Tab-separated table of C-alpha atoms in Angstrom:
chain	number	residue	atom	x	y	z
J	1	MET	CA	12.956	96.544	150.390
J	2	LYS	CA	10.891	93.437	149.383
J	3	VAL	CA	10.353	95.200	145.655
J	4	LEU	CA	14.195	95.583	145.555
J	5	LYS	CA	14.678	91.732	146.538
J	6	ASN	CA	12.594	90.324	143.458
J	7	ILE	CA	14.561	92.685	141.031
J	8	LEU	CA	18.332	91.463	142.197
J	9	MET	CA	16.822	88.010	142.008
J	10	PHE	CA	15.182	88.399	138.916
J	11	CYS	CA	17.940	89.611	137.321
J	12	GLY	CA	19.922	86.465	139.015
J	13	VAL	CA	17.549	84.505	136.949
J	14	PHE	CA	17.998	85.989	133.915
J	15	PHE	CA	21.671	86.158	134.292
J	16	ILE	CA	22.335	82.494	134.365
J	17	VAL	CA	19.569	81.313	131.875
J	18	GLY	CA	21.538	83.529	129.163
J	19	THR	CA	25.017	81.934	130.305
J	20	LEU	CA	23.262	78.873	129.328
J	21	VAL	CA	21.966	79.332	126.461
J	22	PHE	CA	25.081	81.403	124.956
J	23	ALA	CA	27.051	78.464	126.440
J	24	THR	CA	24.982	76.441	124.260
J	25	LYS	CA	24.950	78.065	121.164
J	26	SER	CA	29.176	78.682	121.404
J	27	THR	CA	28.981	73.950	121.562
J	28	GLU	CA	26.899	74.321	118.743
J	29	PHE	CA	29.004	76.467	116.151
J	30	SER	CA	31.854	74.791	117.585
J	31	ASN	CA	31.239	71.553	116.071
J	32	ASN	CA	30.087	72.538	113.430
J	33	ASP	CA	33.560	73.808	113.497
J	34	PRO	CA	34.667	72.431	109.872
J	35	LYS	CA	38.386	72.804	110.315
J	36	LYS	CA	37.056	70.482	113.067
J	37	VAL	CA	35.663	67.865	111.108
J	38	VAL	CA	38.474	67.793	108.771
J	39	ALA	CA	40.538	67.027	111.817
J	40	ASN	CA	38.895	64.272	113.025
J	41	ASP	CA	38.337	62.589	109.825
J	42	SER	CA	42.202	62.951	109.411
J	43	ILE	CA	42.757	61.295	112.851
J	44	GLU	CA	40.364	57.887	112.052
J	45	LYS	CA	42.317	57.786	108.447
J	46	ASN	CA	45.768	57.658	109.859
J	47	VAL	CA	43.782	54.966	112.317
J	48	ALA	CA	42.212	53.007	109.413
J	49	SER	CA	46.112	53.423	106.829
J	50	GLU	CA	48.193	52.497	109.719
J	51	TYR	CA	45.637	49.145	111.518
J	52	ARG	CA	45.777	46.796	108.880
J	53	ILE	CA	44.339	42.527	109.247
J	54	SER	CA	45.307	40.882	106.033
J	55	SER	CA	45.903	37.656	104.864
J	56	ILE	CA	48.794	35.625	105.445
J	57	ASP	CA	50.623	34.473	102.616
J	58	ILE	CA	50.955	30.845	103.308
J	59	PRO	CA	55.040	29.347	102.394
J	60	GLN	CA	54.754	26.661	99.457
J	61	ASP	CA	58.132	24.870	100.378
J	62	LEU	CA	56.078	23.408	103.925
J	63	ASN	CA	57.368	20.576	105.833
J	64	PHE	CA	57.363	19.204	108.962
J	65	ALA	CA	60.274	16.961	109.931
J	66	GLY	CA	61.467	16.570	106.280
J	67	GLU	CA	57.897	15.455	105.064
J	68	ILE	CA	56.352	17.988	102.923
J	69	VAL	CA	52.836	18.618	103.310
J	70	PRO	CA	50.720	17.965	100.528
J	71	GLN	CA	49.514	21.469	99.837
J	72	GLU	CA	48.215	21.377	96.033
J	73	ASP	CA	45.373	20.083	98.352
J	74	PRO	CA	42.495	22.882	98.624
J	75	GLU	CA	40.745	20.826	102.256
J	76	ILE	CA	44.810	20.549	104.140
J	77	MET	CA	45.498	24.842	102.880
J	78	GLU	CA	42.232	25.833	104.554
J	79	ARG	CA	43.675	23.508	107.891
J	80	ILE	CA	46.802	25.334	107.019
J	81	ASP	CA	45.417	28.890	107.087
J	82	ARG	CA	43.596	28.857	110.032
J	83	GLU	CA	46.315	27.867	111.796
J	84	PHE	CA	48.845	30.893	110.484
J	85	LEU	CA	45.570	33.104	111.144
J	86	VAL	CA	44.961	32.095	114.858
J	87	ASN	CA	48.388	31.960	115.452
J	88	THR	CA	50.097	35.054	113.952
J	89	TYR	CA	46.218	37.150	115.266
J	90	TRP	CA	47.053	35.716	118.893
J	91	GLN	CA	50.350	38.766	118.833
J	92	SER	CA	49.885	38.255	122.952
J	93	ASN	CA	50.094	35.029	122.907
J	94	ALA	CA	52.621	34.221	120.293
J	95	LEU	CA	55.268	37.196	121.589
J	96	LEU	CA	54.714	35.089	125.068
J	97	LEU	CA	55.944	31.791	122.985
J	98	MET	CA	59.029	33.515	121.263
J	99	LYS	CA	60.031	34.995	124.991
J	100	ARG	CA	60.079	31.305	126.314
J	101	ALA	CA	61.455	29.216	123.176
J	102	HIS	CA	64.524	31.763	123.695
J	103	LYS	CA	64.891	30.402	127.460
J	104	TYR	CA	63.559	26.746	126.967
J	105	PHE	CA	64.455	25.955	123.111
J	106	PRO	CA	68.509	25.696	124.177
J	107	VAL	CA	67.514	23.229	127.635
J	108	ILE	CA	65.392	21.043	124.501
J	109	GLU	CA	67.276	21.166	121.243
J	110	PRO	CA	70.314	18.577	122.120
J	111	ILE	CA	68.286	16.213	123.981
J	112	LEU	CA	66.567	16.207	120.609
J	113	ALA	CA	69.555	15.910	118.772
J	114	LYS	CA	70.910	13.387	120.840
J	115	ASN	CA	67.910	10.585	120.190
J	116	GLY	CA	67.990	11.639	116.896
J	117	ILE	CA	64.450	13.445	116.882
J	118	PRO	CA	63.716	15.576	114.051
J	119	ASP	CA	64.454	19.668	115.566
J	120	ASP	CA	60.918	20.557	114.495
J	121	PHE	CA	59.493	18.700	117.543
J	122	LYS	CA	60.208	21.134	120.025
J	123	TYR	CA	56.879	22.969	118.646
J	124	LEU	CA	55.153	19.547	119.782
J	125	ALA	CA	56.060	20.592	123.101
J	126	VAL	CA	54.443	24.149	122.105
J	127	ALA	CA	51.640	23.623	121.111
J	128	GLU	CA	51.287	21.060	123.843
J	129	SER	CA	52.024	23.483	126.707
J	130	GLY	CA	53.191	26.791	125.293
J	131	LEU	CA	56.187	25.874	127.343
J	132	THR	CA	55.099	25.411	130.871
J	133	ASN	CA	54.127	23.121	133.761
J	134	VAL	CA	50.394	23.041	133.369
J	135	VAL	CA	48.345	20.424	133.388
J	136	SER	CA	45.083	19.547	131.914
J	137	PRO	CA	42.426	18.688	132.949
J	138	ALA	CA	42.613	14.469	132.073
J	139	GLY	CA	45.874	15.037	134.702
J	140	ALA	CA	48.730	15.478	131.713
J	141	THR	CA	51.714	17.726	133.439
J	142	GLY	CA	54.545	19.489	132.040
J	143	PHE	CA	56.024	20.849	129.115
J	144	TRP	CA	55.353	17.600	127.394
J	145	GLN	CA	52.126	16.836	129.037
J	146	ILE	CA	52.882	13.116	130.177
J	147	MET	CA	50.483	11.196	131.132
J	148	ARG	CA	51.670	9.424	135.072
J	149	GLU	CA	51.233	5.927	133.739
J	150	THR	CA	53.547	7.292	131.037
J	151	GLY	CA	55.562	8.600	132.922
J	152	ARG	CA	56.504	5.681	135.148
J	153	GLU	CA	56.398	3.129	132.493
J	154	TYR	CA	59.467	5.376	131.185
J	155	GLY	CA	61.212	5.523	134.547
J	156	LEU	CA	60.652	8.958	136.112
J	157	GLU	CA	59.394	9.360	139.583
J	158	ILE	CA	55.900	10.703	140.293
J	159	ASN	CA	54.975	10.765	143.599
J	160	SER	CA	53.287	13.641	146.525
J	161	ASN	CA	56.804	14.392	146.601
J	162	VAL	CA	58.688	14.379	143.973
J	163	ASP	CA	57.664	14.825	140.462
J	164	GLU	CA	59.540	14.600	137.224
J	165	ARG	CA	57.114	15.536	135.022
J	166	TYR	CA	58.179	19.290	135.966
J	167	HIS	CA	61.523	18.150	135.295
J	168	LEU	CA	62.332	19.815	131.756
J	169	GLU	CA	65.473	17.280	131.230
J	170	LYS	CA	64.205	14.089	132.198
J	171	SER	CA	60.552	14.999	130.640
J	172	THR	CA	62.310	15.610	127.701
J	173	GLU	CA	64.523	12.681	127.751
J	174	VAL	CA	61.312	10.117	127.976
J	175	ALA	CA	59.461	12.262	125.628
J	176	CYS	CA	62.235	11.537	122.906
J	177	LYS	CA	61.710	7.618	124.010
J	178	TYR	CA	58.154	8.083	123.079
J	179	LEU	CA	57.935	9.933	120.413
J	180	ASN	CA	61.053	6.770	118.610
J	181	ARG	CA	58.829	4.378	120.170
J	182	TRP	CA	56.061	5.022	117.545
J	183	LYS	CA	57.922	5.936	115.135
J	184	ASP	CA	59.453	2.404	114.351
J	185	LYS	CA	55.644	1.386	114.513
J	186	TYR	CA	54.363	4.040	111.875
J	187	GLY	CA	57.305	5.313	110.001
J	188	SER	CA	55.978	9.121	109.938
J	189	TRP	CA	56.788	11.236	112.407
J	190	SER	CA	53.252	13.222	110.985
J	191	LEU	CA	51.719	10.720	112.544
J	192	THR	CA	53.838	9.679	115.504
J	193	ALA	CA	52.812	13.796	116.213
J	194	ALA	CA	48.911	12.866	116.281
J	195	ALA	CA	50.087	9.133	118.062
J	196	TYR	CA	51.701	11.613	121.199
J	197	ASN	CA	48.745	13.927	121.097
J	198	ALA	CA	45.586	11.826	120.448
J	199	GLY	CA	47.139	7.868	121.996
J	200	PRO	CA	48.498	5.537	119.817
J	201	GLY	CA	44.941	3.602	120.050
J	202	SER	CA	42.813	6.372	118.964
J	203	ILE	CA	45.208	6.736	115.337
J	204	ASN	CA	45.473	3.121	115.466
J	205	LYS	CA	41.403	2.755	114.748
J	206	TYR	CA	40.879	5.778	112.926
J	207	MET	CA	44.115	4.122	110.740
J	208	GLY	CA	41.868	0.737	110.515
J	209	ILE	CA	38.504	2.277	110.006
J	210	GLN	CA	39.611	4.498	107.659
J	211	GLN	CA	42.370	2.212	106.039
J	212	VAL	CA	44.272	5.266	104.617
J	213	ASP	CA	48.233	4.735	106.438
J	214	ASN	CA	49.220	8.820	106.716
J	215	TYR	CA	48.082	11.551	109.184
J	216	TRP	CA	46.740	13.925	105.229
J	217	ASP	CA	44.261	11.105	104.479
J	218	LEU	CA	43.295	10.462	108.010
J	219	LEU	CA	39.131	11.982	109.744
J	220	LEU	CA	40.379	13.392	112.898
J	221	GLY	CA	38.936	15.392	115.898
J	222	ASP	CA	39.374	18.620	116.161
J	223	GLU	CA	42.529	18.968	117.867
J	224	THR	CA	44.253	16.478	116.100
J	225	GLY	CA	42.831	17.462	112.919
J	226	ARG	CA	44.363	20.644	113.766
J	227	TYR	CA	47.409	19.455	116.211
J	228	VAL	CA	50.628	19.039	112.918
J	229	PHE	CA	49.189	22.443	111.518
J	230	ARG	CA	48.987	23.671	114.571
J	231	ILE	CA	52.519	22.683	114.996
J	232	LEU	CA	53.751	23.974	111.158
J	233	ALA	CA	52.298	27.592	111.758
J	234	ILE	CA	53.547	27.932	114.920
J	235	LYS	CA	57.113	26.861	113.042
J	236	GLU	CA	57.010	28.965	110.981
J	237	ILE	CA	55.466	32.466	113.161
J	238	LEU	CA	58.663	31.213	115.604
J	239	SER	CA	61.467	31.308	113.230
J	240	ASN	CA	60.407	34.288	111.264
J	241	PRO	CA	59.004	36.133	113.924
J	242	GLU	CA	58.913	39.416	111.089
J	243	LYS	CA	57.511	38.061	108.501
J	244	TYR	CA	54.623	37.917	110.208
J	245	GLY	CA	54.835	41.684	111.820
J	246	PHE	CA	56.783	40.851	115.378
J	247	HIS	CA	59.771	42.824	116.109
J	248	LEU	CA	61.326	41.617	119.060
J	249	GLU	CA	65.163	43.605	120.974
J	250	LYS	CA	67.569	41.281	122.156
J	251	ASP	CA	66.703	42.077	124.985
J	252	ASP	CA	62.827	41.410	124.844
J	253	TYR	CA	63.723	37.985	125.397
J	254	TYR	CA	63.827	35.992	128.522
J	255	THR	CA	66.758	34.318	129.911
J	256	ALA	CA	67.527	31.801	132.320
J	257	VAL	CA	69.028	32.615	134.808
J	258	PRO	CA	72.393	30.699	135.530
J	259	THR	CA	72.938	27.751	138.275
J	260	PHE	CA	74.643	25.263	139.837
J	261	THR	CA	74.250	21.865	141.644
J	262	VAL	CA	73.715	20.435	145.196
J	263	GLU	CA	73.131	17.107	145.789
J	264	ILE	CA	71.104	15.071	148.482
J	265	ASP	CA	71.295	12.025	149.045
J	266	GLU	CA	68.747	12.705	152.888
J	267	PRO	CA	65.537	13.407	153.961
J	268	VAL	CA	65.032	16.978	153.674
J	269	ALA	CA	62.301	18.881	156.474
J	270	SER	CA	61.636	22.432	154.926
J	271	PHE	CA	63.053	23.500	151.859
J	272	ALA	CA	62.049	27.033	152.943
J	273	ASP	CA	65.478	26.500	155.752
J	274	PHE	CA	67.214	24.732	152.755
J	275	ALA	CA	66.806	27.347	150.685
J	276	GLN	CA	68.312	29.881	152.919
J	277	GLN	CA	71.174	28.145	152.737
J	278	TYR	CA	72.191	29.314	149.779
J	279	GLU	CA	70.893	33.049	149.912
J	280	ILE	CA	67.453	32.134	148.254
J	281	ASN	CA	63.658	31.683	149.559
J	282	TYR	CA	61.695	28.426	148.942
J	283	LYS	CA	59.434	30.766	145.698
J	284	ILE	CA	62.963	31.108	144.212
J	285	LEU	CA	64.018	27.473	144.866
J	286	LYS	CA	60.550	26.060	143.165
J	287	ARG	CA	60.857	27.818	140.391
J	288	HIS	CA	64.257	26.150	139.512
J	289	ASN	CA	63.080	23.025	141.087
J	290	PRO	CA	59.708	22.769	140.003
J	291	TRP	CA	59.063	18.942	140.516
J	292	LEU	CA	59.938	19.188	144.046
J	293	ARG	CA	55.933	18.863	145.045
J	294	GLU	CA	56.489	19.182	148.243
J	295	PRO	CA	58.383	21.347	150.945
J	296	HIS	CA	59.559	18.818	151.828
J	297	LEU	CA	61.344	15.607	150.845
J	298	ASN	CA	60.916	11.710	152.401
J	299	ASN	CA	63.303	10.319	150.817
J	300	SER	CA	63.710	6.935	152.913
J	301	SER	CA	65.219	4.918	150.546
J	302	ARG	CA	68.499	7.541	150.827
J	303	LYS	CA	68.063	8.331	146.155
J	304	LYS	CA	70.341	11.133	145.364
J	305	TYR	CA	68.843	13.914	144.118
J	306	ALA	CA	70.337	16.534	141.729
J	307	ILE	CA	68.630	20.549	143.152
J	308	GLU	CA	69.407	23.288	141.284
J	309	ILE	CA	70.526	26.384	142.891
J	310	PRO	CA	70.858	30.193	140.888
J	311	ASN	CA	74.264	31.704	141.197
J	312	LYS	CA	74.145	35.051	143.485
J	313	GLY	CA	73.632	38.542	141.395
J	314	TYR	CA	70.469	37.636	140.032
J	315	TYR	CA	67.749	37.589	142.726
J	316	LYS	CA	67.171	39.528	145.869
J	317	GLU	CA	69.069	37.569	149.092
J	318	THR	CA	67.428	36.767	152.078
J	319	LYS	CA	68.926	36.639	155.838
């Protein structure tokens, strides 16, 4: 009986070892199959042929707000090339900017036009904030990155309850006033844009030290030195997406939800309760009124405020 068990065990081990050896040999033969090697090479060639990264053909007639860019200067061209490459090949960001621009440019454009600001300055807002209500480490806030002191100087209400730097229409009006003020001083839209980014004090200092009177000849810090060139690249790419490899269908773009206005001139104890009166929730109310900074409104002065309420049918109703 013991001998029989040993024989059976030996046969089992032999069978397992044989199976493993056969499997190994089969894998080797399969890996050496010339048809498979050709197929793999073909896949690699297809990927290489369909995915190409190339230099950008820079338009030869670039201008910022009507000011001709001195593209005959090789140093200027290198700076332009950098911004075109960075902003073209940062595809996810470019797509987001295109989608947001479709939603917000119709609000910004008529305000710029009304105040005599060139349409190109809508791209300054893109460069400043990516068309989002961001806050910089220095405290600059909103689409136009307005500092607290500047906002108050130009008439915006800024306190714990209300911060109108988050109000797109009102902050755009302030940006226009600021831009017109410094255009009157500098006589140049490119210098005005640089002053918007770095502050007029910095621009005045650099112009005095370097004894130059235009943006293109100024040696500035990295951010402001790239600033107008970045705006130029954003303008060109967003204006001609197909030319730079971006394809969006009509439904791909973000669109504004239609709203109506409710005026209030009294305190609001709870904006959550206020929102429910219009069958929306607090989150949706805040999306349309980001300048309301707290879930209540003190309003002891009985100031009149215009609250945007979305039309019915665009959000799930809250009851």
